[in-house]
Amino acid sequence: MNRAPLKRSRILRMALTGGSAASEEADEDSRNKPFLLRALQITLVVSLYWVTSISMVFLNKYLLGSPSLQLNTPIFVTFYQCLVTSLLCKGLSTLATCCPGTVDFPTLSLDLKVARSVLPLSVVFIGMISFNNLCLKYVGVAFYNVGRSLTTVFNVLLSYLLLKQTTSFYALLTCGIIIGGFWLGIDQEGAEGTLSLIGTIFGVLASLCVSLNAIYTKKVLPAVDNSIWILTFYNNVNACVLFLPLMVLLGELQALLDFAHLDSAHFWLMMTLSGLFGFAIGYVTGLQIKFTSPLTHNVSGTAKACAQTVLAVLYYEETKSFLWWTSNLMVLGGSSAYTWVRGWEMQKTQEDPSSKEGEKSAIGV
């Protein structure tokens, strides 16, 4: 029996869903476990992802825009988070080398040649994390998801402009819903007098960088043996180096020296905790994909964004209009619909890989 078509189909499926042979084997193992055990594992992993992601956003908002803290150094906050992630990666690598079996982590050694090959991606990575934090500094947590909601739209646009890949009509329709929700959200923030134009611009730039990061990560991965953790290490080390002149140019070092809470143990604890959350979100995201699927991860992320918005409105005691909530529902609904459409198209392609039309509609970032 010729297994080549089956093998090609499996590779296509893994490429489209972002999976790997190891994740598929783990998925097969999980299916052999009792239902209650699998349900408990999935519940714990999804809960861990929600708690980590939501906590990170609220903690970053405290560090970046708290009136009581008054820390006006967003680049330094981002630099410190990258520094913590770099040290954690190196620490776990050392632990894995010294105590085999304790933790599963690749061996890390700083190779300048590899660092240079990763540098173009690192510039995009710096833009992504910096614009994310700058957006959060100027907009409220409740509007944060709407402000950065154009990632899916940029995915579709860049996949066409850079990769010459087409998108189906139904996927484009969901993008239209997202754009409509984004503009309605801006309109309602303006009507309530809480719109930050600069924060919204940073949100759009963050969305663009997230899309570019997804595209260029695939190109750079072979340079780091296709290891996400090695890539994470090099990205964060490069970011730490590049952030230093940025902090000098923007006058953040002087602002930091004048900061009233610079010698506060509580401040440094919160800073370190934000770095830990930044590292942990990468781990729990991979864990959620491993125990569920990339499609379920996207759905979970959309539901988490909804819960985060509601929590922000309650926590900050805000009052929002019906149209404001409608804008959020449009963004979240459009994102969920796009995820469902892409999943449906990929399933069609897997069932009929010879179909050119299905293959065209399934391609995307």
GROMACS .gro file of C-alpha atoms in nm:
model
  365
    1MET     CA    1   0.000   0.000   0.000
    2ASN     CA    2   0.131   0.343  -0.095
    3ARG     CA    3   0.157   0.556   0.219
    4ALA     CA    4   0.292   0.868   0.044
    5PRO     CA    5  -0.050   1.038  -0.002
    6LEU     CA    6  -0.133   0.973   0.365
    7LYS     CA    7   0.200   1.117   0.470
    8ARG     CA    8   0.155   1.426   0.252
    9SER     CA    9  -0.196   1.473   0.392
   10ARG     CA   10  -0.062   1.454   0.747
   11ILE     CA   11   0.212   1.709   0.673
   12LEU     CA   12  -0.044   1.943   0.512
   13ARG     CA   13  -0.269   1.911   0.815
   14MET     CA   14   0.017   1.990   1.055
   15ALA     CA   15   0.127   2.290   0.848
   16LEU     CA   16  -0.222   2.437   0.834
   17THR     CA   17  -0.296   2.391   1.204
   18GLY     CA   18   0.050   2.477   1.333
   19GLY     CA   19   0.086   2.127   1.478
   20SER     CA   20   0.377   1.888   1.484
   21ALA     CA   21   0.439   1.515   1.485
   22ALA     CA   22   0.501   1.528   1.859
   23SER     CA   23   0.175   1.714   1.925
   24GLU     CA   24  -0.019   1.461   1.714
   25GLU     CA   25   0.134   1.174   1.910
   26ALA     CA   26   0.048   1.352   2.236
   27ASP     CA   27  -0.306   1.398   2.104
   28GLU     CA   28  -0.332   1.025   2.030
   29ASP     CA   29  -0.205   0.945   2.380
   30SER     CA   30  -0.459   1.181   2.535
   31ARG     CA   31  -0.742   1.009   2.348
   32ASN     CA   32  -0.642   0.680   2.512
   33LYS     CA   33  -0.693   0.829   2.860
   34PRO     CA   34  -1.025   0.801   3.048
   35PHE     CA   35  -1.277   1.072   2.958
   36LEU     CA   36  -1.296   1.220   3.309
   37LEU     CA   37  -0.918   1.245   3.333
   38ARG     CA   38  -0.896   1.416   2.993
   39ALA     CA   39  -1.180   1.654   3.085
   40LEU     CA   40  -1.007   1.743   3.413
   41GLN     CA   41  -0.674   1.802   3.239
   42ILE     CA   42  -0.830   2.023   2.972
   43THR     CA   43  -1.024   2.223   3.234
   44LEU     CA   44  -0.709   2.282   3.441
   45VAL     CA   45  -0.499   2.381   3.138
   46VAL     CA   46  -0.761   2.620   2.996
   47SER     CA   47  -0.813   2.772   3.343
   48LEU     CA   48  -0.436   2.817   3.379
   49TYR     CA   49  -0.423   2.992   3.041
   50TRP     CA   50  -0.711   3.226   3.133
   51VAL     CA   51  -0.568   3.314   3.477
   52THR     CA   52  -0.216   3.373   3.341
   53SER     CA   53  -0.329   3.584   3.043
   54ILE     CA   54  -0.582   3.798   3.230
   55SER     CA   55  -0.349   3.849   3.528
   56MET     CA   56  -0.068   3.958   3.295
   57VAL     CA   57  -0.288   4.222   3.129
   58PHE     CA   58  -0.410   4.370   3.459
   59LEU     CA   59  -0.059   4.367   3.608
   60ASN     CA   60   0.089   4.536   3.301
   61LYS     CA   61  -0.185   4.799   3.316
   62TYR     CA   62  -0.089   4.868   3.678
   63LEU     CA   63   0.280   4.909   3.588
   64LEU     CA   64   0.218   5.114   3.275
   65GLY     CA   65  -0.072   5.339   3.370
   66SER     CA   66  -0.141   5.333   3.743
   67PRO     CA   67  -0.201   5.686   3.886
   68SER     CA   68  -0.055   5.574   4.218
   69LEU     CA   69   0.264   5.442   4.058
   70GLN     CA   70   0.315   5.715   3.793
   71LEU     CA   71   0.586   5.521   3.610
   72ASN     CA   72   0.632   5.679   3.267
   73THR     CA   73   0.888   5.432   3.128
   74PRO     CA   74   0.699   5.181   2.906
   75ILE     CA   75   1.014   5.078   2.717
   76PHE     CA   76   1.197   5.001   3.043
   77VAL     CA   77   0.904   4.788   3.162
   78THR     CA   78   0.916   4.592   2.835
   79PHE     CA   79   1.297   4.564   2.857
   80TYR     CA   80   1.276   4.423   3.209
   81GLN     CA   81   1.016   4.166   3.103
   82CYS     CA   82   1.245   4.052   2.819
   83LEU     CA   83   1.539   4.035   3.063
   84VAL     CA   84   1.341   3.812   3.303
   85THR     CA   85   1.236   3.584   3.015
   86SER     CA   86   1.599   3.554   2.892
   87LEU     CA   87   1.724   3.466   3.241
   88LEU     CA   88   1.445   3.212   3.292
   89CYS     CA   89   1.523   3.043   2.960
   90LYS     CA   90   1.894   3.022   3.047
   91GLY     CA   91   1.816   2.901   3.399
   92LEU     CA   92   1.587   2.622   3.277
   93SER     CA   93   1.843   2.523   3.014
   94THR     CA   94   2.114   2.497   3.282
   95LEU     CA   95   1.881   2.294   3.506
   96ALA     CA   96   1.799   2.055   3.219
   97THR     CA   97   2.173   2.006   3.153
   98CYS     CA   98   2.278   1.963   3.516
   99CYS     CA   99   1.979   1.751   3.622
  100PRO     CA  100   1.859   1.548   3.322
  101GLY     CA  101   1.495   1.446   3.350
  102THR     CA  102   1.408   1.733   3.586
  103VAL     CA  103   1.278   1.959   3.314
  104ASP     CA  104   1.246   1.920   2.937
  105PHE     CA  105   1.423   2.224   2.791
  106PRO     CA  106   1.670   2.267   2.501
  107THR     CA  107   2.036   2.349   2.562
  108LEU     CA  108   2.100   2.721   2.514
  109SER     CA  109   2.428   2.886   2.419
  110LEU     CA  110   2.455   3.235   2.275
  111ASP     CA  111   2.577   3.210   1.914
  112LEU     CA  112   2.630   3.554   1.755
  113LYS     CA  113   2.576   3.411   1.406
  114VAL     CA  114   2.235   3.275   1.507
  115ALA     CA  115   2.154   3.600   1.690
  116ARG     CA  116   2.222   3.795   1.367
  117SER     CA  117   2.001   3.561   1.163
  118VAL     CA  118   1.718   3.608   1.415
  119LEU     CA  119   1.767   3.987   1.431
  120PRO     CA  120   1.511   4.086   1.160
  121LEU     CA  121   1.244   3.887   1.343
  122SER     CA  122   1.358   4.038   1.673
  123VAL     CA  123   1.291   4.388   1.536
  124VAL     CA  124   0.932   4.283   1.455
  125PHE     CA  125   0.911   4.113   1.798
  126ILE     CA  126   1.023   4.437   1.968
  127GLY     CA  127   0.755   4.629   1.777
  128MET     CA  128   0.493   4.373   1.878
  129ILE     CA  129   0.559   4.375   2.253
  130SER     CA  130   0.635   4.750   2.269
  131PHE     CA  131   0.319   4.855   2.082
  132ASN     CA  132   0.113   4.611   2.289
  133ASN     CA  133   0.238   4.771   2.611
  134LEU     CA  134   0.204   5.125   2.473
  135CYS     CA  135  -0.154   5.051   2.368
  136LEU     CA  136  -0.232   4.920   2.716
  137LYS     CA  137  -0.071   5.229   2.872
  138TYR     CA  138  -0.307   5.469   2.692
  139VAL     CA  139  -0.633   5.272   2.664
  140GLY     CA  140  -0.843   5.100   2.928
  141VAL     CA  141  -0.831   4.724   2.979
  142ALA     CA  142  -1.196   4.707   2.869
  143PHE     CA  143  -1.112   4.860   2.527
  144TYR     CA  144  -0.776   4.680   2.496
  145ASN     CA  145  -0.913   4.383   2.297
  146VAL     CA  146  -1.103   4.605   2.053
  147GLY     CA  147  -0.798   4.830   2.012
  148ARG     CA  148  -0.587   4.532   1.904
  149SER     CA  149  -0.861   4.347   1.716
  150LEU     CA  150  -0.725   4.393   1.363
  151THR     CA  151  -0.470   4.111   1.384
  152THR     CA  152  -0.696   3.875   1.187
  153VAL     CA  153  -0.753   4.141   0.920
  154PHE     CA  154  -0.378   4.200   0.886
  155ASN     CA  155  -0.322   3.822   0.866
  156VAL     CA  156  -0.549   3.807   0.562
  157LEU     CA  157  -0.405   4.124   0.405
  158LEU     CA  158  -0.038   4.029   0.452
  159SER     CA  159  -0.092   3.671   0.338
  160TYR     CA  160  -0.210   3.818   0.008
  161LEU     CA  161   0.048   4.097  -0.025
  162LEU     CA  162   0.354   3.901   0.091
  163LEU     CA  163   0.264   3.538   0.022
  164LYS     CA  164   0.018   3.583  -0.269
  165GLN     CA  165  -0.234   3.360  -0.088
  166THR     CA  166  -0.605   3.411  -0.139
  167THR     CA  167  -0.882   3.405   0.121
  168SER     CA  168  -1.238   3.278   0.085
  169PHE     CA  169  -1.540   3.507   0.067
  170TYR     CA  170  -1.675   3.385   0.403
  171ALA     CA  171  -1.343   3.457   0.576
  172LEU     CA  172  -1.340   3.806   0.423
  173LEU     CA  173  -1.696   3.856   0.548
  174THR     CA  174  -1.587   3.780   0.905
  175CYS     CA  175  -1.303   4.032   0.864
  176GLY     CA  176  -1.563   4.290   0.763
  177ILE     CA  177  -1.752   4.223   1.087
  178ILE     CA  178  -1.430   4.271   1.287
  179ILE     CA  179  -1.353   4.601   1.112
  180GLY     CA  180  -1.711   4.719   1.173
  181GLY     CA  181  -1.679   4.635   1.543
  182PHE     CA  182  -1.345   4.815   1.561
  183TRP     CA  183  -1.483   5.138   1.413
  184LEU     CA  184  -1.798   5.120   1.625
  185GLY     CA  185  -1.579   5.076   1.934
  186ILE     CA  186  -1.375   5.384   1.843
  187ASP     CA  187  -1.696   5.580   1.788
  188GLN     CA  188  -1.838   5.479   2.126
  189GLU     CA  189  -1.512   5.549   2.311
  190GLY     CA  190  -1.518   5.895   2.154
  191ALA     CA  191  -1.882   5.948   2.250
  192GLU     CA  192  -1.799   5.860   2.612
  193GLY     CA  193  -1.493   6.086   2.613
  194THR     CA  194  -1.251   5.802   2.685
  195LEU     CA  195  -1.096   5.759   2.340
  196SER     CA  196  -0.717   5.772   2.323
  197LEU     CA  197  -0.616   5.826   1.961
  198ILE     CA  198  -0.249   5.753   2.026
  199GLY     CA  199  -0.343   5.436   2.219
  200THR     CA  200  -0.564   5.322   1.930
  201ILE     CA  201  -0.282   5.384   1.680
  202PHE     CA  202  -0.047   5.180   1.898
  203GLY     CA  203  -0.310   4.905   1.903
  204VAL     CA  204  -0.329   4.898   1.522
  205LEU     CA  205   0.053   4.889   1.499
  206ALA     CA  206   0.059   4.607   1.756
  207SER     CA  207  -0.190   4.409   1.543
  208LEU     CA  208   0.029   4.462   1.235
  209CYS     CA  209   0.342   4.345   1.419
  210VAL     CA  210   0.163   4.035   1.555
  211SER     CA  211   0.077   3.937   1.197
  212LEU     CA  212   0.429   4.004   1.071
  213ASN     CA  213   0.571   3.811   1.365
  214ALA     CA  214   0.362   3.506   1.272
  215ILE     CA  215   0.486   3.517   0.911
  216TYR     CA  216   0.856   3.571   0.983
  217THR     CA  217   0.868   3.323   1.271
  218LYS     CA  218   0.810   3.042   1.021
  219LYS     CA  219   1.102   3.168   0.811
  220VAL     CA  220   1.343   3.200   1.104
  221LEU     CA  221   1.259   2.876   1.290
  222PRO     CA  222   1.498   2.659   1.082
  223ALA     CA  223   1.789   2.876   1.204
  224VAL     CA  224   1.715   2.766   1.563
  225ASP     CA  225   1.646   2.396   1.491
  226ASN     CA  226   1.271   2.465   1.480
  227SER     CA  227   1.271   2.519   1.857
  228ILE     CA  228   1.029   2.783   1.987
  229TRP     CA  229   1.218   2.806   2.317
  230ILE     CA  230   1.554   2.873   2.147
  231LEU     CA  231   1.383   3.135   1.931
  232THR     CA  232   1.225   3.288   2.245
  233PHE     CA  233   1.570   3.309   2.405
  234TYR     CA  234   1.735   3.480   2.108
  235ASN     CA  235   1.441   3.715   2.050
  236ASN     CA  236   1.449   3.834   2.409
  237VAL     CA  237   1.830   3.865   2.424
  238ASN     CA  238   1.828   4.071   2.102
  239ALA     CA  239   1.542   4.279   2.241
  240CYS     CA  240   1.733   4.354   2.562
  241VAL     CA  241   2.031   4.482   2.360
  242LEU     CA  242   1.819   4.692   2.123
  243PHE     CA  243   1.607   4.840   2.401
  244LEU     CA  244   1.909   4.997   2.575
  245PRO     CA  245   1.975   5.274   2.316
  246LEU     CA  246   1.597   5.327   2.283
  247MET     CA  247   1.570   5.397   2.656
  248VAL     CA  248   1.858   5.646   2.635
  249LEU     CA  249   1.711   5.824   2.331
  250LEU     CA  250   1.364   5.850   2.488
  251GLY     CA  251   1.502   5.977   2.819
  252GLU     CA  252   1.364   5.685   3.017
  253LEU     CA  253   1.686   5.625   3.214
  254GLN     CA  254   1.662   5.972   3.368
  255ALA     CA  255   1.288   5.924   3.430
  256LEU     CA  256   1.371   5.595   3.603
  257LEU     CA  257   1.633   5.760   3.826
  258ASP     CA  258   1.374   6.023   3.926
  259PHE     CA  259   1.109   5.757   3.993
  260ALA     CA  260   0.980   5.782   4.352
  261HIS     CA  261   0.939   5.404   4.404
  262LEU     CA  262   1.272   5.293   4.255
  263ASP     CA  263   1.387   5.150   4.589
  264SER     CA  264   1.053   4.986   4.665
  265ALA     CA  265   1.061   4.606   4.706
  266HIS     CA  266   0.692   4.594   4.609
  267PHE     CA  267   0.764   4.769   4.278
  268TRP     CA  268   1.042   4.527   4.182
  269LEU     CA  269   0.828   4.233   4.290
  270MET     CA  270   0.550   4.349   4.055
  271MET     CA  271   0.803   4.404   3.774
  272THR     CA  272   0.951   4.057   3.820
  273LEU     CA  273   0.604   3.904   3.841
  274SER     CA  274   0.511   4.067   3.510
  275GLY     CA  275   0.823   3.913   3.356
  276LEU     CA  276   0.727   3.573   3.495
  277PHE     CA  277   0.378   3.607   3.347
  278GLY     CA  278   0.532   3.707   3.013
  279PHE     CA  279   0.739   3.388   3.015
  280ALA     CA  280   0.454   3.173   3.144
  281ILE     CA  281   0.203   3.282   2.877
  282GLY     CA  282   0.421   3.121   2.608
  283TYR     CA  283   0.432   2.796   2.803
  284VAL     CA  284   0.061   2.776   2.890
  285THR     CA  285  -0.035   2.869   2.531
  286GLY     CA  286   0.164   2.571   2.405
  287LEU     CA  287   0.014   2.357   2.680
  288GLN     CA  288  -0.341   2.455   2.585
  289ILE     CA  289  -0.276   2.374   2.217
  290LYS     CA  290  -0.122   2.039   2.317
  291PHE     CA  291  -0.418   1.932   2.531
  292THR     CA  292  -0.687   2.071   2.297
  293SER     CA  293  -0.609   2.190   1.942
  294PRO     CA  294  -0.505   2.514   1.767
  295LEU     CA  295  -0.871   2.572   1.676
  296THR     CA  296  -0.990   2.524   2.035
  297HIS     CA  297  -0.707   2.750   2.153
  298ASN     CA  298  -0.839   3.031   1.930
  299VAL     CA  299  -1.192   2.981   2.062
  300SER     CA  300  -1.061   2.980   2.420
  301GLY     CA  301  -0.867   3.301   2.351
  302THR     CA  302  -1.182   3.471   2.220
  303ALA     CA  303  -1.384   3.361   2.524
  304LYS     CA  304  -1.103   3.477   2.752
  305ALA     CA  305  -1.107   3.819   2.585
  306CYS     CA  306  -1.479   3.844   2.653
  307ALA     CA  307  -1.432   3.753   3.021
  308GLN     CA  308  -1.141   3.998   3.048
  309THR     CA  309  -1.355   4.282   2.911
  310VAL     CA  310  -1.638   4.211   3.157
  311LEU     CA  311  -1.391   4.187   3.449
  312ALA     CA  312  -1.230   4.519   3.349
  313VAL     CA  313  -1.566   4.698   3.337
  314LEU     CA  314  -1.657   4.559   3.681
  315TYR     CA  315  -1.316   4.617   3.839
  316TYR     CA  316  -1.279   4.977   3.722
  317GLU     CA  317  -1.653   5.043   3.788
  318GLU     CA  318  -1.716   5.168   3.435
  319THR     CA  319  -2.054   5.220   3.269
  320LYS     CA  320  -2.073   5.131   2.900
  321SER     CA  321  -2.345   5.194   2.643
  322PHE     CA  322  -2.535   4.929   2.449
  323LEU     CA  323  -2.349   5.019   2.128
  324TRP     CA  324  -2.014   4.989   2.310
  325TRP     CA  325  -2.100   4.633   2.409
  326THR     CA  326  -2.223   4.572   2.055
  327SER     CA  327  -1.880   4.671   1.919
  328ASN     CA  328  -1.714   4.417   2.148
  329LEU     CA  329  -1.960   4.147   2.046
  330MET     CA  330  -1.894   4.224   1.678
  331VAL     CA  331  -1.517   4.193   1.726
  332LEU     CA  332  -1.541   3.875   1.932
  333GLY     CA  333  -1.814   3.728   1.711
  334GLY     CA  334  -1.619   3.809   1.393
  335SER     CA  335  -1.303   3.653   1.538
  336SER     CA  336  -1.492   3.339   1.643
  337ALA     CA  337  -1.660   3.317   1.302
  338TYR     CA  338  -1.322   3.350   1.126
  339THR     CA  339  -1.181   3.068   1.341
  340TRP     CA  340  -1.482   2.849   1.260
  341VAL     CA  341  -1.465   2.926   0.885
  342ARG     CA  342  -1.091   2.849   0.871
  343GLY     CA  343  -1.143   2.524   1.059
  344TRP     CA  344  -1.426   2.425   0.826
  345GLU     CA  345  -1.217   2.507   0.518
  346MET     CA  346  -0.919   2.309   0.648
  347GLN     CA  347  -1.142   2.010   0.719
  348LYS     CA  348  -1.274   2.025   0.363
  349THR     CA  349  -0.918   2.036   0.230
  350GLN     CA  350  -0.819   1.734   0.439
  351GLU     CA  351  -1.120   1.536   0.322
  352ASP     CA  352  -1.059   1.629  -0.044
  353PRO     CA  353  -0.691   1.735  -0.081
  354SER     CA  354  -0.716   1.714  -0.460
  355SER     CA  355  -0.972   1.994  -0.464
  356LYS     CA  356  -0.793   2.306  -0.587
  357GLU     CA  357  -1.074   2.533  -0.482
  358GLY     CA  358  -1.078   2.399  -0.127
  359GLU     CA  359  -0.701   2.419  -0.110
  360LYS     CA  360  -0.706   2.786  -0.213
  361SER     CA  361  -0.965   2.882   0.044
  362ALA     CA  362  -0.782   2.700   0.324
  363ILE     CA  363  -0.449   2.875   0.281
  364GLY     CA  364  -0.368   3.153   0.525
  365VAL     CA  365  -0.135   3.268   0.797
   0.00000   0.00000   0.00000
